[in-house]
Coordinates of C-alpha atoms in Angstrom, one line a residue:
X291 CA 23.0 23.9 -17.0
X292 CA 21.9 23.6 -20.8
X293 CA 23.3 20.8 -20.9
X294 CA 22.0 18.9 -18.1
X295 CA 18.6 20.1 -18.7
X296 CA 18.6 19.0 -22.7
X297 CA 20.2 15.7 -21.2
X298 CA 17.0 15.0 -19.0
X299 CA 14.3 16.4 -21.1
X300 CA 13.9 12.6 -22.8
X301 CA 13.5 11.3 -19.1
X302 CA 11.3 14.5 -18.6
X303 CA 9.3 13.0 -21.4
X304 CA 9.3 9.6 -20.6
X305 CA 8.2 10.5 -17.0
X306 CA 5.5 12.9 -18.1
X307 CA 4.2 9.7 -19.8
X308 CA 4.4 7.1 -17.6
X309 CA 2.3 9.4 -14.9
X310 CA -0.3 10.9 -17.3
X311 CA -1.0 7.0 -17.9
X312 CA -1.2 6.3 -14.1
X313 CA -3.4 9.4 -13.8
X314 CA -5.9 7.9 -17.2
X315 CA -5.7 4.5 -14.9
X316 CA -6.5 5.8 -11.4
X317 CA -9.2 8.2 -13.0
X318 CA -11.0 4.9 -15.0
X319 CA -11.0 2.7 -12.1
X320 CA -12.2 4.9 -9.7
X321 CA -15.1 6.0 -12.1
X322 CA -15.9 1.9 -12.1
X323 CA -15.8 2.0 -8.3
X324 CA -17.7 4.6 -7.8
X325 CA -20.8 2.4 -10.0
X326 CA -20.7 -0.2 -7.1
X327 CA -19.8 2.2 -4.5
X328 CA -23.0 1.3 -1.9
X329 CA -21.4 -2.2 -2.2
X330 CA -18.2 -1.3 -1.4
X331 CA -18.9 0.5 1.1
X332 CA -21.5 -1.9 2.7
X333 CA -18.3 -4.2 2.8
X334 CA -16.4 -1.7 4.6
X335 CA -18.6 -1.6 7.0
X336 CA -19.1 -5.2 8.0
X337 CA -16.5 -5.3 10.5
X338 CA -17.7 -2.8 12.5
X339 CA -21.3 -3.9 12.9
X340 CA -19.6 -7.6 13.6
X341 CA -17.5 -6.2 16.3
X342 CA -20.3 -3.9 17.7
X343 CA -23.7 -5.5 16.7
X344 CA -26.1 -3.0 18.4
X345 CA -24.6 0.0 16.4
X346 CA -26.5 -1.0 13.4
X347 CA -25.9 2.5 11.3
X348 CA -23.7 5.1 10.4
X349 CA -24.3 8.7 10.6
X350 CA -23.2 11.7 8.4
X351 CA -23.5 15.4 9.9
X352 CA -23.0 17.3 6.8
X353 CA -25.7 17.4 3.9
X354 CA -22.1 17.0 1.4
X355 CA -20.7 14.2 3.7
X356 CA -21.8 10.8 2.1
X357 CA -21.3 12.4 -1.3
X358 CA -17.7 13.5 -0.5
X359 CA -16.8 10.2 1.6
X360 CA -18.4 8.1 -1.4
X361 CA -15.9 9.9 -3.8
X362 CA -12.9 9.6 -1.4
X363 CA -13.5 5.7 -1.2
X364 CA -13.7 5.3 -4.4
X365 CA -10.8 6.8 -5.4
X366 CA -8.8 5.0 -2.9
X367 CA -10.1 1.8 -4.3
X368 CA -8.6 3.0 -8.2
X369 CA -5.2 3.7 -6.1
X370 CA -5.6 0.1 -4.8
X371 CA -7.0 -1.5 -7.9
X372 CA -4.1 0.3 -10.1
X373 CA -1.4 -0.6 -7.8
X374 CA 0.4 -2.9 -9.3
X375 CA 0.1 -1.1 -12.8
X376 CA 2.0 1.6 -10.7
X377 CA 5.1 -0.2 -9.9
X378 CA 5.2 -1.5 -13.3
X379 CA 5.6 2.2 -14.3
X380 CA 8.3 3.0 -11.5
X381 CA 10.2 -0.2 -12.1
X382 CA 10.3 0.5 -16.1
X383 CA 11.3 4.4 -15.5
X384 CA 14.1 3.6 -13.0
X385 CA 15.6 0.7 -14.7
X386 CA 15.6 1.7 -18.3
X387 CA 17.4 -0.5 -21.1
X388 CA 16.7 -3.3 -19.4
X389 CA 18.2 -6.7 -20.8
X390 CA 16.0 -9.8 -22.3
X391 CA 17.0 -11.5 -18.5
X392 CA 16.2 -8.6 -16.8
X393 CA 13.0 -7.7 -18.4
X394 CA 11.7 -11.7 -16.8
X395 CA 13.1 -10.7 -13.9
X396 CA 11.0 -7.2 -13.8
X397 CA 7.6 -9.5 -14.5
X398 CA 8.7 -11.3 -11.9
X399 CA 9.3 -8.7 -9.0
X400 CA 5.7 -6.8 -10.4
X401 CA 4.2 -9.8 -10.2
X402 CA 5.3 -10.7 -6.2
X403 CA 4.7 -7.3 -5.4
X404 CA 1.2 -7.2 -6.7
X405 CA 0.8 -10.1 -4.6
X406 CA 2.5 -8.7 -1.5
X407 CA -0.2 -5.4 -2.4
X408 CA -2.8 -8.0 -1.9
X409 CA -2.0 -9.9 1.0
X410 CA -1.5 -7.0 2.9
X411 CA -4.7 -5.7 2.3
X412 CA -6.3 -8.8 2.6
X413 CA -4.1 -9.0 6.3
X414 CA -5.4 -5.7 7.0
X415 CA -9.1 -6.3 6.4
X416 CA -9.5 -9.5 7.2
X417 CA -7.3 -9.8 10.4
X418 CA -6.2 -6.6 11.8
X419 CA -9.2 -4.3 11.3
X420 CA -11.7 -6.4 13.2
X421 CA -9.1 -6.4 16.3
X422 CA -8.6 -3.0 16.1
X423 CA -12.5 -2.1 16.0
X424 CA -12.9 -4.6 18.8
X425 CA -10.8 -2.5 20.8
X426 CA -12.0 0.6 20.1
X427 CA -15.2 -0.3 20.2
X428 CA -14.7 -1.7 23.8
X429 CA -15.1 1.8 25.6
X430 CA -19.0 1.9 24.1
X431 CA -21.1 1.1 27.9
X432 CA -24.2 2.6 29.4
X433 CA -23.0 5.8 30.1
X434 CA -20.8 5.9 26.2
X435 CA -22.8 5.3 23.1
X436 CA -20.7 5.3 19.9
X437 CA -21.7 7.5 16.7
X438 CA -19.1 6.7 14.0
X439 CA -19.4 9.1 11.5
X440 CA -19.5 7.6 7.9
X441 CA -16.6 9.7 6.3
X442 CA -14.2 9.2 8.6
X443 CA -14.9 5.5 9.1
X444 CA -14.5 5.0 5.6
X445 CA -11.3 7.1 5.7
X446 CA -10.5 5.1 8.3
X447 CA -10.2 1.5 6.7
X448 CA -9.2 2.8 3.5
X449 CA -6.1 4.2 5.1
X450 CA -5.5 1.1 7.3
X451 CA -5.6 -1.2 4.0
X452 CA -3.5 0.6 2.0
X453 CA -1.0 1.3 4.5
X454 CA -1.1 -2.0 5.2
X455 CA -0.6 -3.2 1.1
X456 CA 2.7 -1.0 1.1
X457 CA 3.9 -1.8 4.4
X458 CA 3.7 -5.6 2.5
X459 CA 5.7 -4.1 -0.2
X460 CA 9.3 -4.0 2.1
X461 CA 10.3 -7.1 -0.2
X462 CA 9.9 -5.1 -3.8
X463 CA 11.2 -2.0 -2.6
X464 CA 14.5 -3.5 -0.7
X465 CA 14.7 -5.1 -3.7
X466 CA 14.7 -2.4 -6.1
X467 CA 16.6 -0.1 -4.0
X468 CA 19.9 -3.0 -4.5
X469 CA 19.3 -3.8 -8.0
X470 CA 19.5 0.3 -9.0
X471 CA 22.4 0.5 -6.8
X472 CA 20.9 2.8 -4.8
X473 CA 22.1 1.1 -1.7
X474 CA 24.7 -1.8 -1.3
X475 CA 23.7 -5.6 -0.7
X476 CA 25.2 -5.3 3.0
X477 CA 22.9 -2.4 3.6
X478 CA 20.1 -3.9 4.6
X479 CA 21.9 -6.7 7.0
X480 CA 24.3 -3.8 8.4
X481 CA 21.1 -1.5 9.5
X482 CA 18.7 -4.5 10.6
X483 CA 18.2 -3.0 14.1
X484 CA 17.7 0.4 13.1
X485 CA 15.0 -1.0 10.3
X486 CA 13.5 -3.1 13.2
X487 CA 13.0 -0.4 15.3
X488 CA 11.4 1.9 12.5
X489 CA 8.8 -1.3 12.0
X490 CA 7.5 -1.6 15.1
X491 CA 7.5 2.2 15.2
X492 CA 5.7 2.0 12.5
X493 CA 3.2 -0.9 13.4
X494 CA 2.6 0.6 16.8
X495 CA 1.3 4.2 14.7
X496 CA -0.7 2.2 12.1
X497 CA -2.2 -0.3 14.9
X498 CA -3.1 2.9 17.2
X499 CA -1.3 1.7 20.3
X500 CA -3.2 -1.6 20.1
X501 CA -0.6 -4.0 21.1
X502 CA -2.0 -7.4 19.5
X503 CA -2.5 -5.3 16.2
X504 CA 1.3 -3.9 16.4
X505 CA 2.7 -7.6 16.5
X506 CA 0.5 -8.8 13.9
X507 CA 1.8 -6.1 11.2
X508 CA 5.0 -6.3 12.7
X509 CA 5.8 -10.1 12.9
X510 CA 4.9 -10.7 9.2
X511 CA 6.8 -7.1 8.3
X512 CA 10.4 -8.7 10.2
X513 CA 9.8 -11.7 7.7
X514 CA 9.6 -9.7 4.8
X515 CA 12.4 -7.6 5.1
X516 CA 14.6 -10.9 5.9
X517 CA 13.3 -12.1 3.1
X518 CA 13.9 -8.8 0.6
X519 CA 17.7 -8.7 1.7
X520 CA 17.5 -12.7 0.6
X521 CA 15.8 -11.8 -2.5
X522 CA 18.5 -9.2 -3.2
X523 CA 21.5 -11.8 -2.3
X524 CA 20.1 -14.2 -5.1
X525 CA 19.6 -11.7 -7.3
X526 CA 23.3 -10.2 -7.0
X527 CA 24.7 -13.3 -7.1
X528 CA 22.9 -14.9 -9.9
X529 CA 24.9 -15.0 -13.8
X530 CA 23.9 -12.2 -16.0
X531 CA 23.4 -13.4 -19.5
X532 CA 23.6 -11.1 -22.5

């Protein structure tokens, strides 16, 4: 037991590291977001009053409510800002003594999975959320006047984004999981229906039950994971060089 635990202590270390430095840049770019926080969060808000015009406002019930929501938001934008300094972390602590080939192929990967972060977000924001608030905001009539409150609106499409930017991330993480031999490269062909199940399963929950939302997450999501297990084949079957 010593001997296991004196074996790990230099990964303990390296760990320890890595997320004190994660924590140092989630901290610093929340603290920037939070500076331009009313205009962040007058951007949140743009697609509701586009898909319901006459609502005009949010409201906030508790005294503590925009201060707390305000803080939430901003914190969720470092988490989204730092992404892609995150997988560079994970990537470096699970594959350590990487080779010179290995180390390109590492910028690589961060680099289409910070852009994979993006689009999904992007999806998210710019296509998704302004169907889903159309249909919810669809019940408002004579007789039902919506009140969204500002926290949990804001909670709302923060959630949705993200979830959306790691959803994107299928690619990186299929990916990795092969290249750390965590899984085989026939994995992901042999358990395609099962995965295709959990997707739309998945896009169904994140979209709500709104059924043009679930096949717009879950058409692009199929194309990504065919594409992670053809990322992977290349990968396996490209020459190492040393």
């Amino acid at each position: 037991m010593r001997a296991a635990l004196e074996h790990f202590a230099p990964h303990y270390k390296e760990l320890r590291q890595r997320l004190i430095a994660v924590f140092i840049a989630i901290a610093l770019a929340s603290t920037i977001s939070y500076l331009y926080i009313d205009q962040i969060a007058g951007f949140c808000m743009r697609p509701l009053f586009q898909a319901y015009p006459e609502l005009g406002h949010l409201v906030y019930t508790k005294l503590t409510e925009a201060f707390v929501s305000y803080i939430k938001l901003s914190i969720l934008v470092g988490i989204g800002i730092t992404f892609p300094f995150l997988l560079y972390q994970l990537w470096m602590f699970v594959a350590p003594g990487l080779l010179e080939h290995e180390r390109r192929l590492a910028r690589q990967i961060i680099g289409w999975a910070t852009l994979l972060f993006a689009g999904g977000a992007l999806f998210a924001f710019f296509v998704v959320l302004p169907r889903m608030l159309t249909f919810f905001m669809s019940y408002a009539g004579p007789n039902l006047h919506p009140m969204p409150k500002l926290g949990l609106y804001l909670t709302f499409v923060a959630r949705t984004v993200l979830a959306f930017g790691i959803a994107f991330e299928i690619p990186f993480l299929m990916v990795m999981a092969m290249k750390t031999g965590l899984v085989s490269r026939t994995y992901f062909t042999g358990k395609r229906t099962w995965f295709y199940m959990a997707i739309v399963v998945l896009s169904f929950l994140l979209a709500a039950g709104d059924i043009t939302a679930t096949a717009l997450l879950a058409l692009p999501l199929f194309g990504l994971y065919e594409a992670g297990i053809i990322i992977g084949r290349m990968l396996a079957s490209a020459p190492e060089s040393h």
